[in-house]
Amino acid sequence: FFSDPLTAQPHDPDVKALLRIAQVYDIPIANNVATADFLIHSTLMDEEYLHQVENFKQTVVDRAKNFNKDNMVNVSLEEDRMVLNEGEIYGYYDSDIYETLDFDELVGSWAALSSTEATCELLVKVQVNGEWSKYFTYGIWGLGRNNLYYNQDDTNVKMSVDEILVKNGTANAFQYRIILRRNNAEVESPKVSLVSMALNIPNYKYE
């Protein structure tokens, strides 16, 4: 995946999200010629390789085809992707509540097709000591837009760039909302295929 390292691009956050998904699924990825040469000429290219995908207790991957349809508002599934219903310009999906091992950090990401006129917004809240935080937003994203997110704060939790951090202690549950928007009903809908949460679980050992 080659890009110009000396020039800031408006889609830089999209690139970061793509690289994170590659990390989650243990997908080989090269960002320069030297690394690509090593990958292509690796002896592992000619044999079966066991990918070390992140443990479920540390990473939760929610594919659109498994979304709870009862939690959808003005959206539906189309070829295993969540899209806005015909004629709708705004819709969202609320995930079920995920109860997890105690964690002190969460990073959300998603995979979607979008544009300057059709966008996605991921929001996440977490539960600390039985109390839910507010929703933290990753911003309104669309391919070709000047996408960005910003620091946010709440009583027990804060968001620094893309990390949701528990200030004191740990959280043991989270819930997310994914919002789809488009400028008008004639614009092609954004399409979401998955949402992923990576958790930092203190003292957790991979088994």
Short mmCIF file of C-alpha atoms in Angstrom, two decimals:
data_model
loop_
_atom_site.label_atom_id
_atom_site.label_comp_id
_atom_site.label_asym_id
_atom_site.label_seq_id
_atom_site.Cartn_x
_atom_site.Cartn_y
_atom_site.Cartn_z
CA PHE A 1 0.00 0.00 0.00
CA PHE A 2 2.12 2.88 -1.31
CA SER A 3 1.46 6.55 -0.58
CA ASP A 4 3.34 9.84 -0.67
CA PRO A 5 4.98 10.15 2.78
CA LEU A 6 5.93 13.81 2.27
CA THR A 7 2.51 15.17 1.39
CA ALA A 8 -0.45 15.36 3.76
CA GLN A 9 -3.56 13.80 2.22
CA PRO A 10 -7.19 14.55 3.19
CA HIS A 11 -7.85 10.80 3.39
CA ASP A 12 -4.97 10.05 5.81
CA PRO A 13 -7.41 8.93 8.56
CA ASP A 14 -8.97 6.47 6.08
CA VAL A 15 -5.51 5.00 5.47
CA LYS A 16 -4.99 4.61 9.21
CA ALA A 17 -8.31 2.75 9.54
CA LEU A 18 -7.31 0.43 6.68
CA LEU A 19 -3.95 -0.32 8.27
CA ARG A 20 -5.64 -1.07 11.59
CA ILE A 21 -7.90 -3.67 9.95
CA ALA A 22 -4.82 -5.26 8.39
CA GLN A 23 -3.30 -5.46 11.87
CA VAL A 24 -6.44 -6.98 13.38
CA TYR A 25 -6.60 -9.73 10.73
CA ASP A 26 -2.82 -10.29 10.53
CA ILE A 27 -2.77 -9.40 6.82
CA PRO A 28 0.70 -8.83 5.25
CA ILE A 29 0.94 -5.26 4.04
CA ALA A 30 3.86 -3.27 2.58
CA ASN A 31 4.17 0.51 2.47
CA ASN A 32 7.49 0.68 0.60
CA VAL A 33 9.30 -1.18 -2.17
CA ALA A 34 11.82 -2.91 0.11
CA THR A 35 9.12 -4.45 2.30
CA ALA A 36 7.14 -5.50 -0.79
CA ASP A 37 10.23 -7.26 -2.16
CA PHE A 38 10.70 -9.16 1.09
CA LEU A 39 7.02 -10.18 1.12
CA ILE A 40 6.93 -11.35 -2.49
CA HIS A 41 10.13 -13.38 -2.18
CA SER A 42 9.31 -14.88 1.22
CA THR A 43 9.32 -18.70 1.36
CA LEU A 44 6.01 -18.40 3.20
CA MET A 45 4.35 -17.31 -0.06
CA ASP A 46 4.44 -20.92 -1.28
CA GLU A 47 2.96 -22.64 1.75
CA GLU A 48 -0.03 -22.54 4.02
CA TYR A 49 0.26 -19.86 6.69
CA LEU A 50 -1.57 -19.77 10.04
CA HIS A 51 -2.65 -16.20 10.72
CA GLN A 52 -2.54 -15.03 14.32
CA VAL A 53 -5.82 -13.15 14.35
CA GLU A 54 -6.40 -11.20 17.55
CA ASN A 55 -8.10 -13.15 20.33
CA PHE A 56 -11.86 -12.49 20.59
CA LYS A 57 -11.42 -11.43 24.20
CA GLN A 58 -9.21 -8.59 22.99
CA THR A 59 -10.83 -7.75 19.65
CA VAL A 60 -14.52 -7.78 18.81
CA VAL A 61 -15.38 -7.83 15.10
CA ASP A 62 -19.04 -7.28 14.28
CA ARG A 63 -19.89 -7.98 10.64
CA ALA A 64 -22.88 -6.23 9.14
CA LYS A 65 -24.46 -9.52 8.09
CA ASN A 66 -24.70 -10.38 11.80
CA PHE A 67 -26.17 -7.06 12.94
CA ASN A 68 -29.37 -7.32 15.01
CA LYS A 69 -32.08 -6.19 12.58
CA ASP A 70 -34.32 -5.14 15.48
CA ASN A 71 -31.81 -2.37 16.25
CA MET A 72 -31.85 -0.81 12.77
CA VAL A 73 -33.51 2.53 12.05
CA ASN A 74 -33.95 3.56 8.38
CA VAL A 75 -31.23 1.10 7.35
CA SER A 76 -31.14 -2.50 6.12
CA LEU A 77 -28.78 -5.13 4.74
CA GLU A 78 -27.87 -5.34 1.08
CA GLU A 79 -25.33 -7.96 -0.03
CA ASP A 80 -24.05 -8.27 3.57
CA ARG A 81 -23.56 -4.50 3.91
CA MET A 82 -25.65 -2.05 5.86
CA VAL A 83 -27.15 0.72 3.70
CA LEU A 84 -29.75 3.45 3.98
CA ASN A 85 -33.24 2.43 2.98
CA GLU A 86 -34.54 3.77 -0.33
CA GLY A 87 -35.48 7.43 0.02
CA GLU A 88 -33.81 7.86 3.42
CA ILE A 89 -30.97 10.30 4.01
CA TYR A 90 -30.31 9.42 7.67
CA GLY A 91 -30.30 6.13 9.54
CA TYR A 92 -28.40 4.25 12.21
CA TYR A 93 -27.74 0.96 13.92
CA ASP A 94 -27.35 0.44 17.68
CA SER A 95 -25.33 -2.63 18.55
CA ASP A 96 -26.25 -4.99 21.31
CA ILE A 97 -24.40 -4.41 24.57
CA TYR A 98 -21.11 -6.29 24.67
CA GLU A 99 -20.04 -7.45 28.11
CA THR A 100 -16.29 -8.05 28.16
CA LEU A 101 -13.30 -8.72 30.34
CA ASP A 102 -12.23 -5.60 32.23
CA PHE A 103 -10.47 -3.19 29.88
CA ASP A 104 -8.89 0.24 30.25
CA GLU A 105 -8.60 1.25 26.61
CA LEU A 106 -10.73 0.78 23.48
CA VAL A 107 -10.05 1.69 19.86
CA GLY A 108 -12.88 1.50 17.38
CA SER A 109 -12.65 1.08 13.62
CA TRP A 110 -14.91 0.19 10.72
CA ALA A 111 -14.91 -0.78 7.05
CA ALA A 112 -17.21 1.14 4.74
CA LEU A 113 -17.67 2.57 1.26
CA SER A 114 -18.34 6.31 1.43
CA SER A 115 -17.96 9.57 -0.48
CA THR A 116 -18.01 13.31 0.04
CA GLU A 117 -21.82 13.15 -0.07
CA ALA A 118 -22.41 9.83 1.73
CA THR A 119 -20.82 9.41 5.16
CA CYS A 120 -20.48 7.17 8.19
CA GLU A 121 -20.09 8.11 11.85
CA LEU A 122 -19.06 5.65 14.58
CA LEU A 123 -19.98 6.44 18.18
CA VAL A 124 -18.98 4.33 21.19
CA LYS A 125 -19.90 4.37 24.88
CA VAL A 126 -18.50 2.23 27.69
CA GLN A 127 -19.67 1.14 31.12
CA VAL A 128 -17.53 1.90 34.19
CA ASN A 129 -18.66 0.77 37.64
CA GLY A 130 -22.21 0.28 36.38
CA GLU A 131 -22.40 3.78 34.88
CA TRP A 132 -22.50 4.43 31.14
CA SER A 133 -20.39 7.14 29.59
CA LYS A 134 -21.71 9.46 26.93
CA TYR A 135 -21.24 8.46 23.29
CA PHE A 136 -17.78 9.34 21.96
CA THR A 137 -17.72 10.10 18.25
CA TYR A 138 -15.05 9.20 15.72
CA GLY A 139 -16.34 12.00 13.51
CA ILE A 140 -18.29 12.07 10.27
CA TRP A 141 -16.25 10.23 7.63
CA GLY A 142 -16.46 10.16 3.87
CA LEU A 143 -13.91 9.37 1.17
CA GLY A 144 -12.54 12.66 -0.15
CA ARG A 145 -13.66 14.72 2.87
CA ASN A 146 -11.33 16.35 5.38
CA ASN A 147 -11.96 13.64 7.93
CA LEU A 148 -10.85 14.17 11.51
CA TYR A 149 -11.72 13.36 15.11
CA TYR A 150 -11.00 15.32 18.23
CA ASN A 151 -10.38 14.85 21.94
CA GLN A 152 -13.49 14.44 24.10
CA ASP A 153 -14.10 14.07 27.83
CA ASP A 154 -16.60 12.62 30.28
CA THR A 155 -16.71 11.86 34.01
CA ASN A 156 -14.96 8.47 34.00
CA VAL A 157 -13.77 8.23 30.41
CA LYS A 158 -11.97 10.40 27.86
CA MET A 159 -11.13 10.14 24.18
CA SER A 160 -7.62 11.01 22.99
CA VAL A 161 -7.39 11.03 19.19
CA ASP A 162 -8.88 7.56 18.45
CA GLU A 163 -8.37 5.93 21.88
CA ILE A 164 -11.19 5.74 24.42
CA LEU A 165 -9.45 5.66 27.81
CA VAL A 166 -10.85 4.83 31.25
CA LYS A 167 -9.56 7.47 33.68
CA ASN A 168 -9.67 5.34 36.83
CA GLY A 169 -10.19 1.59 37.03
CA THR A 170 -11.63 -0.40 34.15
CA ALA A 171 -14.74 -0.77 32.00
CA ASN A 172 -16.57 -4.05 31.46
CA ALA A 173 -19.01 -3.34 28.63
CA PHE A 174 -19.45 -1.23 25.51
CA GLN A 175 -22.06 -0.37 22.94
CA TYR A 176 -21.69 1.41 19.62
CA ARG A 177 -23.87 3.29 17.16
CA ILE A 178 -23.05 3.61 13.46
CA ILE A 179 -24.82 6.45 11.64
CA LEU A 180 -25.24 6.68 7.86
CA ARG A 181 -25.97 9.96 6.08
CA ARG A 182 -26.23 11.23 2.52
CA ASN A 183 -26.90 14.66 1.12
CA ASN A 184 -30.05 13.62 -0.71
CA ALA A 185 -31.94 10.47 -1.64
CA GLU A 186 -30.42 10.38 -5.15
CA VAL A 187 -26.88 9.95 -3.78
CA GLU A 188 -25.67 6.36 -3.45
CA SER A 189 -25.83 5.19 0.15
CA PRO A 190 -22.70 4.64 2.23
CA LYS A 191 -22.14 0.92 2.84
CA VAL A 192 -20.83 -0.54 6.10
CA SER A 193 -19.44 -4.08 6.12
CA LEU A 194 -18.03 -4.35 9.66
CA VAL A 195 -17.27 -2.58 12.93
CA SER A 196 -14.36 -3.61 15.13
CA MET A 197 -13.27 -2.81 18.70
CA ALA A 198 -9.77 -3.51 19.98
CA LEU A 199 -9.56 -3.69 23.77
CA ASN A 200 -6.56 -3.35 26.05
CA ILE A 201 -7.14 -5.83 28.87
CA PRO A 202 -4.64 -5.31 31.73
CA ASN A 203 -2.52 -8.36 32.56
CA TYR A 204 -4.25 -10.44 29.89
CA LYS A 205 -2.21 -13.30 28.47
CA TYR A 206 -2.91 -14.66 24.99
CA GLU A 207 -3.94 -18.31 25.14
#
